[in-house]
mmCIF file of C-alpha atoms in Angstrom:
data_model
loop_
_atom_site.group_PDB
_atom_site.id
_atom_site.type_symbol
_atom_site.label_atom_id
_atom_site.label_comp_id
_atom_site.label_asym_id
_atom_site.label_seq_id
_atom_site.Cartn_x
_atom_site.Cartn_y
_atom_site.Cartn_z
ATOM 1 C CA MET A 1 109.742 104.804 122.122
ATOM 2 C CA GLN A 2 110.731 106.783 119.245
ATOM 3 C CA LEU A 3 110.766 105.325 115.596
ATOM 4 C CA ASP A 4 114.565 105.693 115.233
ATOM 5 C CA GLU A 5 114.804 103.659 118.524
ATOM 6 C CA TYR A 6 112.836 100.813 117.116
ATOM 7 C CA PHE A 7 114.866 100.929 113.930
ATOM 8 C CA LYS A 8 118.308 100.749 115.843
ATOM 9 C CA ARG A 9 116.926 97.738 117.696
ATOM 10 C CA GLY A 10 115.457 96.045 114.621
ATOM 11 C CA LYS A 11 116.302 93.879 111.885
ATOM 12 C CA VAL A 12 115.365 93.200 108.345
ATOM 13 C CA TYR A 13 115.398 89.800 106.633
ATOM 14 C CA VAL A 14 115.184 89.370 102.860
ATOM 15 C CA TRP A 15 113.140 86.350 101.748
ATOM 16 C CA LYS A 16 115.285 83.876 99.615
ATOM 17 C CA GLU A 17 112.336 83.477 97.115
ATOM 18 C CA LEU A 18 111.569 85.586 94.089
ATOM 19 C CA PHE A 19 108.137 86.626 94.076
ATOM 20 C CA VAL A 20 105.479 87.789 91.454
ATOM 21 C CA ILE A 21 102.758 90.213 91.879
ATOM 22 C CA CYS A 22 99.594 89.183 89.935
ATOM 23 C CA LYS A 23 96.198 90.287 89.006
ATOM 24 C CA SER A 24 94.436 86.920 89.206
ATOM 25 C CA ARG A 25 90.984 85.552 88.811
ATOM 26 C CA HIS A 26 91.425 83.582 91.839
ATOM 27 C CA THR A 27 93.213 83.535 95.207
ATOM 28 C CA HIS A 28 95.880 80.943 95.880
ATOM 29 C CA PRO A 29 96.432 78.970 99.136
ATOM 30 C CA LYS A 30 100.316 79.069 98.810
ATOM 31 C CA ALA A 31 100.406 82.863 98.391
ATOM 32 C CA PHE A 32 102.420 85.115 100.540
ATOM 33 C CA ALA A 33 99.215 87.360 100.456
ATOM 34 C CA ASN A 34 95.959 87.369 98.703
ATOM 35 C CA ILE A 35 94.528 90.846 98.468
ATOM 36 C CA VAL A 36 90.901 90.824 97.511
ATOM 37 C CA ASP A 37 89.023 94.243 96.990
ATOM 38 C CA LYS A 38 85.818 95.183 95.155
ATOM 39 C CA ASP A 39 87.810 95.406 91.708
ATOM 40 C CA GLU A 40 90.321 92.793 91.676
ATOM 41 C CA ILE A 41 92.302 90.010 93.291
ATOM 42 C CA THR A 42 96.093 90.477 93.816
ATOM 43 C CA VAL A 43 98.215 87.559 94.647
ATOM 44 C CA ILE A 44 101.798 87.832 95.888
ATOM 45 C CA ILE A 45 103.367 84.448 95.426
ATOM 46 C CA ASP A 46 106.608 82.615 94.981
ATOM 47 C CA GLU A 47 107.297 82.642 91.325
ATOM 48 C CA ASN A 48 107.627 78.901 91.317
ATOM 49 C CA TYR A 49 103.856 78.710 91.581
ATOM 50 C CA LEU A 50 103.124 80.999 88.910
ATOM 51 C CA HIS A 51 102.120 78.110 86.598
ATOM 52 C CA ASP A 52 99.217 77.472 89.155
ATOM 53 C CA LEU A 53 97.493 80.824 88.663
ATOM 54 C CA ASP A 54 94.849 82.046 86.370
ATOM 55 C CA VAL A 55 96.468 85.404 85.810
ATOM 56 C CA ILE A 56 95.263 88.525 84.054
ATOM 57 C CA ASP A 57 98.713 90.476 84.542
ATOM 58 C CA VAL A 58 101.815 89.763 86.197
ATOM 59 C CA GLN A 59 104.877 91.675 87.442
ATOM 60 C CA LYS A 60 107.784 89.435 88.175
ATOM 61 C CA GLY A 61 111.187 89.626 89.923
ATOM 62 C CA TRP A 62 110.286 90.999 93.422
ATOM 63 C CA LYS A 63 111.974 90.280 96.842
ATOM 64 C CA ILE A 64 110.332 90.580 100.163
ATOM 65 C CA PHE A 65 112.018 92.716 102.902
ATOM 66 C CA THR A 66 110.259 91.956 106.378
ATOM 67 C CA LEU A 67 110.862 94.190 109.225
ATOM 68 C CA ASP A 68 111.492 91.837 112.176
ATOM 69 C CA ILE A 69 110.023 94.371 114.606
ATOM 70 C CA VAL A 70 106.699 94.257 116.279
ATOM 71 C CA PHE A 71 105.422 97.960 116.352
ATOM 72 C CA PRO A 72 102.514 98.926 118.691
ATOM 73 C CA MET A 73 99.487 99.819 116.595
ATOM 74 C CA ASP A 74 99.842 103.566 117.187
ATOM 75 C CA VAL A 75 103.578 103.976 115.971
ATOM 76 C CA CYS A 76 103.284 106.226 113.035
ATOM 77 C CA GLY A 77 105.642 106.911 110.134
ATOM 78 C CA VAL A 78 107.130 103.390 109.555
ATOM 79 C CA THR A 79 106.301 103.101 106.043
ATOM 80 C CA ALA A 80 106.772 106.776 105.210
ATOM 81 C CA LYS A 81 110.363 106.960 106.414
ATOM 82 C CA ILE A 82 111.368 103.728 104.660
ATOM 83 C CA ALA A 83 109.461 104.775 101.426
ATOM 84 C CA SER A 84 111.009 108.178 101.437
ATOM 85 C CA ALA A 85 114.601 106.866 101.977
ATOM 86 C CA LEU A 86 114.295 104.291 99.360
ATOM 87 C CA ALA A 87 112.542 106.874 96.788
ATOM 88 C CA GLN A 88 115.642 109.000 97.245
ATOM 89 C CA LYS A 89 117.777 106.211 95.571
ATOM 90 C CA GLY A 90 115.071 105.727 93.077
ATOM 91 C CA ILE A 91 113.735 102.436 94.400
ATOM 92 C CA SER A 92 110.139 101.757 93.964
ATOM 93 C CA ILE A 93 108.153 99.671 96.661
ATOM 94 C CA MET A 94 104.962 97.866 97.252
ATOM 95 C CA PRO A 95 104.478 98.015 101.160
ATOM 96 C CA LEU A 96 102.294 95.618 103.000
ATOM 97 C CA ALA A 97 101.340 95.818 106.707
ATOM 98 C CA ALA A 98 100.500 92.617 108.634
ATOM 99 C CA PHE A 99 99.048 92.621 112.081
ATOM 100 C CA SER A 100 102.762 92.654 113.696
ATOM 101 C CA ARG A 101 105.101 93.024 110.856
ATOM 102 C CA ASP A 102 105.607 95.315 107.834
ATOM 103 C CA HIS A 103 106.880 93.938 104.613
ATOM 104 C CA PHE A 104 108.209 95.783 101.559
ATOM 105 C CA LEU A 105 108.279 94.242 98.046
ATOM 106 C CA ILE A 106 111.312 95.433 96.083
ATOM 107 C CA ARG A 107 112.552 94.646 92.649
ATOM 108 C CA ASN A 108 115.352 92.103 92.607
ATOM 109 C CA LYS A 109 117.442 94.405 90.567
ATOM 110 C CA ASP A 110 117.386 96.889 93.543
ATOM 111 C CA VAL A 111 118.139 94.554 96.455
ATOM 112 C CA GLN A 112 121.808 95.679 97.114
ATOM 113 C CA GLU A 113 120.979 99.280 97.123
ATOM 114 C CA ALA A 114 117.837 98.700 99.312
ATOM 115 C CA LYS A 115 119.895 96.850 101.822
ATOM 116 C CA ARG A 116 122.246 99.871 102.221
ATOM 117 C CA VAL A 117 119.226 102.025 102.666
ATOM 118 C CA PHE A 118 117.813 99.855 105.402
ATOM 119 C CA GLU A 119 121.237 99.883 107.211
ATOM 120 C CA SER A 120 121.411 103.572 106.873
ATOM 121 C CA LEU A 121 118.297 103.754 108.722
ATOM 122 C CA GLY A 122 119.840 101.816 111.542
ATOM 123 C CA LEU A 123 118.248 98.465 110.764
ATOM 124 C CA SER A 124 120.382 95.387 110.657
ATOM 125 C CA LEU A 125 120.143 92.773 108.045
#
């Protein structure tokens, strides 16, 4: 199946919570995601839990858009297509791929325009 066909059948949901993206000294069990690499720990978490973190740096005001589509592992171009369409509107993203879902962190100020972009790609909200 072509990528456009997945998009026409797919949905996007926008999480109601506002999230922060933190460079932290520790992971957090209530995080949406903890990303640990050799240089740092990144925690993406509901802003209501920010006070529970030992943060080094923080970026506030992010919403999560989740593609409610299960893509086979060999489907190419999902992030590229979405990132390109959003970039044309001046919207920056932080993409995350889970095992069977793709997520895009988008600044809260850009939510309405981002929704229009996702709809223009054939995705329903």
